[in-house]
Amino acid sequence: QVQLVESGGGLVKPGGSLRLSCAASGFSFSDYYMSWIRQAPGEGLEWLSCISSSGSTIFYADSVKGRFTVSRDNAKNSLYLQMNSLRAEDTAVYYCARDSPPSPWGGADYWGQGTLVTVSS
Amino acid sequence: QSVLTQPPSASGTPGQRVTISCSGSSSNIGSNPVNWYQQLPGTAPKLLIYNNDQRPSGVPDRFSGSKSGTSASLAISGLQSEDEADYYCAAWDDSLSGCVFGPGTKVTVL
């Protein structure tokens, strides 16, 4: 069965960095676009980024462009989100999700359980 | 402010039909498929509808989606207590080159 497991969340100071990982299993990871989506406490869903199956095409939301970098390692069935220059408003649960066709966004058909990132001094 | 517009809340009694609207523009709903998500309290979102009106395997046929022009709708017929959740619409936006989510609609079963 499809499984997505995020890790790497935690408490970080404003201006700091954090790298999230998402381990995928149960499907052919290298065939799918993947996305990162976050949800601030008590708020709605915010799409952050998606990356093509090969990693050659990447899209970012304006809110994180230039600060966050998404990457993937198809040999390790893993997705990553490098987050720099973190701000208090980046505090959220971060989800990785599998994108279903038609790419780049046919809908996120599988989601991880999420990892909490807290940005606070 | 969200690019997509949804009512903040909707409610109904068990067995009733509830409809949630999602309004966008020509760059998102008007030119790309719409999907809908259900988020139960404390859990990750779940895909409910994709490609405007398609249900993934395992989603009850009480849930249906439709799209017309730059608007989409999610209907829940035969409302049940376990349908109490937040519902989000989403679509790719060609102008933003990114996905946009609606602000979410909280459905309450009275």
PDB file of C-alpha atoms in Angstrom:
ATOM      1  CA  GLN A   1       0.000   0.000   0.000  1.00  0.00           C
ATOM      2  CA  VAL A   2       1.086   3.571  -0.627  1.00  0.00           C
ATOM      3  CA  GLN A   3       2.852   5.125   2.337  1.00  0.00           C
ATOM      4  CA  LEU A   4       4.368   8.561   2.782  1.00  0.00           C
ATOM      5  CA  VAL A   5       6.220   9.290   6.003  1.00  0.00           C
ATOM      6  CA  GLU A   6       7.519  12.777   6.757  1.00  0.00           C
ATOM      7  CA  SER A   7      10.299  13.507   9.207  1.00  0.00           C
ATOM      8  CA  GLY A   8      12.580  16.333  10.214  1.00  0.00           C
ATOM      9  CA  GLY A   9      10.140  18.722  11.826  1.00  0.00           C
ATOM     10  CA  GLY A  10      10.823  20.452  15.122  1.00  0.00           C
ATOM     11  CA  LEU A  11      11.483  23.734  16.858  1.00  0.00           C
ATOM     12  CA  VAL A  12      13.733  26.228  15.092  1.00  0.00           C
ATOM     13  CA  LYS A  13      14.570  29.870  15.743  1.00  0.00           C
ATOM     14  CA  PRO A  14      13.564  32.640  13.317  1.00  0.00           C
ATOM     15  CA  GLY A  15      16.133  32.878  10.553  1.00  0.00           C
ATOM     16  CA  GLY A  16      17.121  29.258  11.014  1.00  0.00           C
ATOM     17  CA  SER A  17      16.976  26.309   8.647  1.00  0.00           C
ATOM     18  CA  LEU A  18      15.395  22.881   8.623  1.00  0.00           C
ATOM     19  CA  ARG A  19      15.313  20.005   6.160  1.00  0.00           C
ATOM     20  CA  LEU A  20      12.213  17.862   5.892  1.00  0.00           C
ATOM     21  CA  SER A  21      12.216  14.401   4.382  1.00  0.00           C
ATOM     22  CA  CYS A  22       9.446  12.242   3.022  1.00  0.00           C
ATOM     23  CA  ALA A  23       9.999   8.514   2.612  1.00  0.00           C
ATOM     24  CA  ALA A  24       7.769   6.922   0.000  1.00  0.00           C
ATOM     25  CA  SER A  25       6.851   3.262  -0.402  1.00  0.00           C
ATOM     26  CA  GLY A  26       4.250   1.057  -2.038  1.00  0.00           C
ATOM     27  CA  PHE A  27       4.374   2.665  -5.488  1.00  0.00           C
ATOM     28  CA  SER A  28       6.801   3.531  -8.251  1.00  0.00           C
ATOM     29  CA  PHE A  29       8.083   6.787  -6.768  1.00  0.00           C
ATOM     30  CA  SER A  30      10.031   7.793  -9.871  1.00  0.00           C
ATOM     31  CA  ASP A  31       6.822   7.871 -11.943  1.00  0.00           C
ATOM     32  CA  TYR A  32       5.041  10.593  -9.982  1.00  0.00           C
ATOM     33  CA  TYR A  33       5.114  14.302  -9.358  1.00  0.00           C
ATOM     34  CA  MET A  34       5.293  15.012  -5.631  1.00  0.00           C
ATOM     35  CA  SER A  35       4.150  18.027  -3.640  1.00  0.00           C
ATOM     36  CA  TRP A  36       4.646  19.753  -0.296  1.00  0.00           C
ATOM     37  CA  ILE A  37       1.597  21.306   1.332  1.00  0.00           C
ATOM     38  CA  ARG A  38       1.370  22.947   4.752  1.00  0.00           C
ATOM     39  CA  GLN A  39      -1.300  23.887   7.246  1.00  0.00           C
ATOM     40  CA  ALA A  40      -0.753  26.556   9.882  1.00  0.00           C
ATOM     41  CA  PRO A  41      -2.482  25.968  13.241  1.00  0.00           C
ATOM     42  CA  GLY A  42      -6.210  26.488  12.847  1.00  0.00           C
ATOM     43  CA  GLU A  43      -5.813  27.521   9.218  1.00  0.00           C
ATOM     44  CA  GLY A  44      -6.442  26.054   5.778  1.00  0.00           C
ATOM     45  CA  LEU A  45      -4.206  24.201   3.358  1.00  0.00           C
ATOM     46  CA  GLU A  46      -1.432  25.989   1.480  1.00  0.00           C
ATOM     47  CA  TRP A  47       0.352  24.384  -1.452  1.00  0.00           C
ATOM     48  CA  LEU A  48       4.081  25.100  -1.374  1.00  0.00           C
ATOM     49  CA  SER A  49       5.828  23.279  -4.174  1.00  0.00           C
ATOM     50  CA  CYS A  50       5.765  20.381  -6.563  1.00  0.00           C
ATOM     51  CA  ILE A  51       8.522  18.540  -8.390  1.00  0.00           C
ATOM     52  CA  SER A  52       8.301  16.447 -11.528  1.00  0.00           C
ATOM     53  CA  SER A  53       9.051  12.740 -11.557  1.00  0.00           C
ATOM     54  CA  SER A  54      12.590  13.307 -12.828  1.00  0.00           C
ATOM     55  CA  GLY A  55      13.185  16.402 -10.725  1.00  0.00           C
ATOM     56  CA  SER A  56      13.769  18.549 -13.777  1.00  0.00           C
ATOM     57  CA  THR A  57      10.665  20.714 -13.311  1.00  0.00           C
ATOM     58  CA  ILE A  58       9.846  22.448 -10.047  1.00  0.00           C
ATOM     59  CA  PHE A  59       7.166  24.954  -9.107  1.00  0.00           C
ATOM     60  CA  TYR A  60       6.993  27.076  -5.948  1.00  0.00           C
ATOM     61  CA  ALA A  61       4.412  29.225  -4.249  1.00  0.00           C
ATOM     62  CA  ASP A  62       5.417  32.867  -4.046  1.00  0.00           C
ATOM     63  CA  SER A  63       5.345  32.667  -0.244  1.00  0.00           C
ATOM     64  CA  VAL A  64       8.366  30.339  -0.188  1.00  0.00           C
ATOM     65  CA  LYS A  65      10.158  31.070  -3.465  1.00  0.00           C
ATOM     66  CA  GLY A  66      13.798  31.820  -2.817  1.00  0.00           C
ATOM     67  CA  ARG A  67      13.704  30.436   0.732  1.00  0.00           C
ATOM     68  CA  PHE A  68      12.577  26.829   0.260  1.00  0.00           C
ATOM     69  CA  THR A  69      14.090  24.252  -2.080  1.00  0.00           C
ATOM     70  CA  VAL A  70      12.464  20.980  -3.011  1.00  0.00           C
ATOM     71  CA  SER A  71      14.427  18.001  -4.271  1.00  0.00           C
ATOM     72  CA  ARG A  72      14.066  14.275  -4.648  1.00  0.00           C
ATOM     73  CA  ASP A  73      16.223  11.161  -4.766  1.00  0.00           C
ATOM     74  CA  ASN A  74      14.465   8.526  -6.828  1.00  0.00           C
ATOM     75  CA  ALA A  75      17.058   5.911  -5.902  1.00  0.00           C
ATOM     76  CA  LYS A  76      16.098   6.380  -2.260  1.00  0.00           C
ATOM     77  CA  ASN A  77      12.362   6.924  -2.885  1.00  0.00           C
ATOM     78  CA  SER A  78      12.644  10.158  -0.973  1.00  0.00           C
ATOM     79  CA  LEU A  79      11.402  13.733  -1.251  1.00  0.00           C
ATOM     80  CA  TYR A  80      13.002  16.655   0.546  1.00  0.00           C
ATOM     81  CA  LEU A  81      12.209  20.232   1.502  1.00  0.00           C
ATOM     82  CA  GLN A  82      15.082  22.472   2.509  1.00  0.00           C
ATOM     83  CA  MET A  83      13.710  25.453   4.408  1.00  0.00           C
ATOM     84  CA  ASN A  84      15.924  28.500   5.004  1.00  0.00           C
ATOM     85  CA  SER A  85      15.341  31.921   6.526  1.00  0.00           C
ATOM     86  CA  LEU A  86      12.422  30.576   8.504  1.00  0.00           C
ATOM     87  CA  ARG A  87       9.838  32.960   9.893  1.00  0.00           C
ATOM     88  CA  ALA A  88       7.188  32.664  12.579  1.00  0.00           C
ATOM     89  CA  GLU A  89       4.541  32.445   9.862  1.00  0.00           C
ATOM     90  CA  ASP A  90       6.156  29.265   8.548  1.00  0.00           C
ATOM     91  CA  THR A  91       4.925  27.471  11.671  1.00  0.00           C
ATOM     92  CA  ALA A  92       2.698  24.697  10.362  1.00  0.00           C
ATOM     93  CA  VAL A  93       2.203  21.016   9.812  1.00  0.00           C
ATOM     94  CA  TYR A  94       4.008  20.090   6.606  1.00  0.00           C
ATOM     95  CA  TYR A  95       2.597  17.322   4.435  1.00  0.00           C
ATOM     96  CA  CYS A  96       4.144  15.561   1.500  1.00  0.00           C
ATOM     97  CA  ALA A  97       1.702  14.251  -1.058  1.00  0.00           C
ATOM     98  CA  ARG A  98       1.697  12.233  -4.257  1.00  0.00           C
ATOM     99  CA  ASP A  99       0.333  14.070  -7.280  1.00  0.00           C
ATOM    100  CA  SER A 100      -1.995  12.155  -9.534  1.00  0.00           C
ATOM    101  CA  PRO A 101      -2.096  12.866 -13.266  1.00  0.00           C
ATOM    102  CA  PRO A 102      -2.626  15.051 -15.177  1.00  0.00           C
ATOM    103  CA  SER A 103       0.512  16.690 -13.933  1.00  0.00           C
ATOM    104  CA  PRO A 104       1.530  19.086 -12.564  1.00  0.00           C
ATOM    105  CA  TRP A 105      -1.581  18.945 -10.410  1.00  0.00           C
ATOM    106  CA  GLY A 106      -4.295  16.363 -10.955  1.00  0.00           C
ATOM    107  CA  GLY A 107      -4.869  16.195  -7.246  1.00  0.00           C
ATOM    108  CA  ALA A 108      -2.976  14.832  -4.262  1.00  0.00           C
ATOM    109  CA  ASP A 109      -4.202  11.271  -3.978  1.00  0.00           C
ATOM    110  CA  TYR A 110      -2.011  10.177  -1.061  1.00  0.00           C
ATOM    111  CA  TRP A 111      -0.799  12.248   1.880  1.00  0.00           C
ATOM    112  CA  GLY A 112       1.653  11.653   4.674  1.00  0.00           C
ATOM    113  CA  GLN A 113       0.708  12.121   8.303  1.00  0.00           C
ATOM    114  CA  GLY A 114       2.513  15.460   8.436  1.00  0.00           C
ATOM    115  CA  THR A 115       5.403  16.830  10.470  1.00  0.00           C
ATOM    116  CA  LEU A 116       5.139  19.895  12.689  1.00  0.00           C
ATOM    117  CA  VAL A 117       7.527  22.789  12.212  1.00  0.00           C
ATOM    118  CA  THR A 118       7.534  25.475  14.895  1.00  0.00           C
ATOM    119  CA  VAL A 119       9.461  28.679  14.318  1.00  0.00           C
ATOM    120  CA  SER A 120       9.915  30.524  17.578  1.00  0.00           C
ATOM    121  CA  SER A 121      12.627  32.158  19.641  1.00  0.00           C
TER     122      SER A 121
ATOM    123  CA  GLN B   1      -6.876  36.082   0.636  1.00  0.00           C
ATOM    124  CA  SER B   2      -7.543  32.862  -1.287  1.00  0.00           C
ATOM    125  CA  VAL B   3      -7.710  32.770  -5.067  1.00  0.00           C
ATOM    126  CA  LEU B   4     -10.593  30.327  -4.748  1.00  0.00           C
ATOM    127  CA  THR B   5     -13.711  31.243  -2.785  1.00  0.00           C
ATOM    128  CA  GLN B   6     -15.699  28.881  -0.583  1.00  0.00           C
ATOM    129  CA  PRO B   7     -18.362  29.555   2.055  1.00  0.00           C
ATOM    130  CA  PRO B   8     -16.854  29.251   5.545  1.00  0.00           C
ATOM    131  CA  SER B   9     -19.557  26.926   6.775  1.00  0.00           C
ATOM    132  CA  ALA B  10     -22.425  24.683   5.747  1.00  0.00           C
ATOM    133  CA  SER B  11     -24.754  22.507   7.755  1.00  0.00           C
ATOM    134  CA  GLY B  12     -27.564  20.028   7.499  1.00  0.00           C
ATOM    135  CA  THR B  13     -29.437  17.360   9.377  1.00  0.00           C
ATOM    136  CA  PRO B  14     -28.763  13.662   8.855  1.00  0.00           C
ATOM    137  CA  GLY B  15     -30.070  12.519   5.508  1.00  0.00           C
ATOM    138  CA  GLN B  16     -30.133  15.971   3.980  1.00  0.00           C
ATOM    139  CA  ARG B  17     -28.190  17.136   0.944  1.00  0.00           C
ATOM    140  CA  VAL B  18     -25.495  19.756   1.412  1.00  0.00           C
ATOM    141  CA  THR B  19     -23.759  21.609  -1.393  1.00  0.00           C
ATOM    142  CA  ILE B  20     -20.462  23.499  -1.156  1.00  0.00           C
ATOM    143  CA  SER B  21     -19.450  25.966  -3.848  1.00  0.00           C
ATOM    144  CA  CYS B  22     -15.973  26.874  -5.053  1.00  0.00           C
ATOM    145  CA  SER B  23     -15.543  29.930  -7.207  1.00  0.00           C
ATOM    146  CA  GLY B  24     -12.424  30.781  -9.166  1.00  0.00           C
ATOM    147  CA  SER B  25     -11.355  32.314 -12.438  1.00  0.00           C
ATOM    148  CA  SER B  26     -10.398  31.463 -15.986  1.00  0.00           C
ATOM    149  CA  SER B  27      -6.793  30.781 -14.967  1.00  0.00           C
ATOM    150  CA  ASN B  28      -7.654  28.071 -12.462  1.00  0.00           C
ATOM    151  CA  ILE B  29     -11.072  26.399 -12.382  1.00  0.00           C
ATOM    152  CA  GLY B  30     -11.882  27.702 -15.848  1.00  0.00           C
ATOM    153  CA  SER B  31      -9.001  25.829 -17.446  1.00  0.00           C
ATOM    154  CA  ASN B  32      -7.945  23.024 -15.088  1.00  0.00           C
ATOM    155  CA  PRO B  33      -9.513  20.100 -13.251  1.00  0.00           C
ATOM    156  CA  VAL B  34     -10.889  20.694  -9.772  1.00  0.00           C
ATOM    157  CA  ASN B  35     -10.319  18.366  -6.854  1.00  0.00           C
ATOM    158  CA  TRP B  36     -11.927  18.242  -3.443  1.00  0.00           C
ATOM    159  CA  TYR B  37     -10.508  17.118  -0.095  1.00  0.00           C
ATOM    160  CA  GLN B  38     -12.068  16.084   3.184  1.00  0.00           C
ATOM    161  CA  GLN B  39     -10.162  16.710   6.392  1.00  0.00           C
ATOM    162  CA  LEU B  40     -11.469  15.122   9.538  1.00  0.00           C
ATOM    163  CA  PRO B  41     -10.326  16.695  12.812  1.00  0.00           C
ATOM    164  CA  GLY B  42      -6.713  15.913  13.602  1.00  0.00           C
ATOM    165  CA  THR B  43      -6.052  13.975  10.412  1.00  0.00           C
ATOM    166  CA  ALA B  44      -4.396  14.514   7.057  1.00  0.00           C
ATOM    167  CA  PRO B  45      -6.610  15.567   4.145  1.00  0.00           C
ATOM    168  CA  LYS B  46      -8.126  12.876   1.962  1.00  0.00           C
ATOM    169  CA  LEU B  47      -8.832  13.158  -1.748  1.00  0.00           C
ATOM    170  CA  LEU B  48     -12.576  13.053  -2.251  1.00  0.00           C
ATOM    171  CA  ILE B  49     -13.068  14.132  -5.871  1.00  0.00           C
ATOM    172  CA  TYR B  50     -10.561  14.483  -8.723  1.00  0.00           C
ATOM    173  CA  ASN B  51     -10.892  15.648 -12.315  1.00  0.00           C
ATOM    174  CA  ASN B  52     -14.031  17.649 -11.394  1.00  0.00           C
ATOM    175  CA  ASP B  53     -16.363  14.735 -10.819  1.00  0.00           C
ATOM    176  CA  GLN B  54     -14.410  11.507 -10.356  1.00  0.00           C
ATOM    177  CA  ARG B  55     -14.393   9.600  -7.081  1.00  0.00           C
ATOM    178  CA  PRO B  56     -11.319   7.624  -5.986  1.00  0.00           C
ATOM    179  CA  SER B  57     -11.913   4.037  -5.058  1.00  0.00           C
ATOM    180  CA  GLY B  58     -13.484   3.769  -1.617  1.00  0.00           C
ATOM    181  CA  VAL B  59     -15.197   7.173  -1.597  1.00  0.00           C
ATOM    182  CA  PRO B  60     -18.949   6.711  -1.117  1.00  0.00           C
ATOM    183  CA  ASP B  61     -21.160   7.741  -4.016  1.00  0.00           C
ATOM    184  CA  ARG B  62     -22.921  10.131  -1.632  1.00  0.00           C
ATOM    185  CA  PHE B  63     -20.146  12.516  -2.599  1.00  0.00           C
ATOM    186  CA  SER B  64     -20.340  14.080  -6.046  1.00  0.00           C
ATOM    187  CA  GLY B  65     -18.570  16.886  -7.824  1.00  0.00           C
ATOM    188  CA  SER B  66     -19.407  19.135 -10.734  1.00  0.00           C
ATOM    189  CA  LYS B  67     -17.911  22.053 -12.597  1.00  0.00           C
ATOM    190  CA  SER B  68     -19.328  24.762 -14.800  1.00  0.00           C
ATOM    191  CA  GLY B  69     -17.214  27.569 -16.183  1.00  0.00           C
ATOM    192  CA  THR B  70     -15.180  29.068 -13.362  1.00  0.00           C
ATOM    193  CA  SER B  71     -17.137  27.463 -10.533  1.00  0.00           C
ATOM    194  CA  ALA B  72     -17.303  24.009  -9.033  1.00  0.00           C
ATOM    195  CA  SER B  73     -19.478  22.310  -6.446  1.00  0.00           C
ATOM    196  CA  LEU B  74     -19.281  19.427  -4.047  1.00  0.00           C
ATOM    197  CA  ALA B  75     -22.535  17.781  -3.016  1.00  0.00           C
ATOM    198  CA  ILE B  76     -23.016  15.458  -0.090  1.00  0.00           C
ATOM    199  CA  SER B  77     -26.287  13.595  -0.239  1.00  0.00           C
ATOM    200  CA  GLY B  78     -27.682  11.556   2.613  1.00  0.00           C
ATOM    201  CA  LEU B  79     -25.579  13.520   5.102  1.00  0.00           C
ATOM    202  CA  GLN B  80     -24.124  11.411   7.914  1.00  0.00           C
ATOM    203  CA  SER B  81     -22.556  12.365  11.233  1.00  0.00           C
ATOM    204  CA  GLU B  82     -19.160  11.127  10.043  1.00  0.00           C
ATOM    205  CA  ASP B  83     -19.257  13.711   7.241  1.00  0.00           C
ATOM    206  CA  GLU B  84     -18.618  16.458   9.774  1.00  0.00           C
ATOM    207  CA  ALA B  85     -15.276  17.796   8.550  1.00  0.00           C
ATOM    208  CA  ASP B  86     -13.524  20.570   6.662  1.00  0.00           C
ATOM    209  CA  TYR B  87     -13.769  20.455   2.882  1.00  0.00           C
ATOM    210  CA  TYR B  88     -11.318  22.121   0.497  1.00  0.00           C
ATOM    211  CA  CYS B  89     -11.379  22.650  -3.244  1.00  0.00           C
ATOM    212  CA  ALA B  90      -8.173  22.996  -5.254  1.00  0.00           C
ATOM    213  CA  ALA B  91      -7.016  23.538  -8.809  1.00  0.00           C
ATOM    214  CA  TRP B  92      -3.885  24.406 -10.739  1.00  0.00           C
ATOM    215  CA  ASP B  93      -3.587  28.079 -11.582  1.00  0.00           C
ATOM    216  CA  ASP B  94      -1.901  28.797 -14.920  1.00  0.00           C
ATOM    217  CA  SER B  95      -1.177  32.441 -14.050  1.00  0.00           C
ATOM    218  CA  LEU B  96       0.495  31.581 -10.746  1.00  0.00           C
ATOM    219  CA  SER B  97       2.084  28.363 -12.042  1.00  0.00           C
ATOM    220  CA  GLY B  98       0.992  26.715  -8.840  1.00  0.00           C
ATOM    221  CA  CYS B  99      -1.828  24.947  -7.113  1.00  0.00           C
ATOM    222  CA  VAL B 100      -4.389  26.997  -5.218  1.00  0.00           C
ATOM    223  CA  PHE B 101      -6.640  25.800  -2.429  1.00  0.00           C
ATOM    224  CA  GLY B 102      -9.913  27.293  -1.342  1.00  0.00           C
ATOM    225  CA  PRO B 103     -10.117  28.528   2.274  1.00  0.00           C
ATOM    226  CA  GLY B 104     -12.169  25.519   3.305  1.00  0.00           C
ATOM    227  CA  THR B 105     -15.767  24.928   4.344  1.00  0.00           C
ATOM    228  CA  LYS B 106     -16.641  23.468   7.721  1.00  0.00           C
ATOM    229  CA  VAL B 107     -19.597  21.108   7.449  1.00  0.00           C
ATOM    230  CA  THR B 108     -21.639  20.587  10.592  1.00  0.00           C
ATOM    231  CA  VAL B 109     -24.199  17.844  10.988  1.00  0.00           C
ATOM    232  CA  LEU B 110     -26.995  19.200  13.171  1.00  0.00           C
TER     233      LEU B 110
END
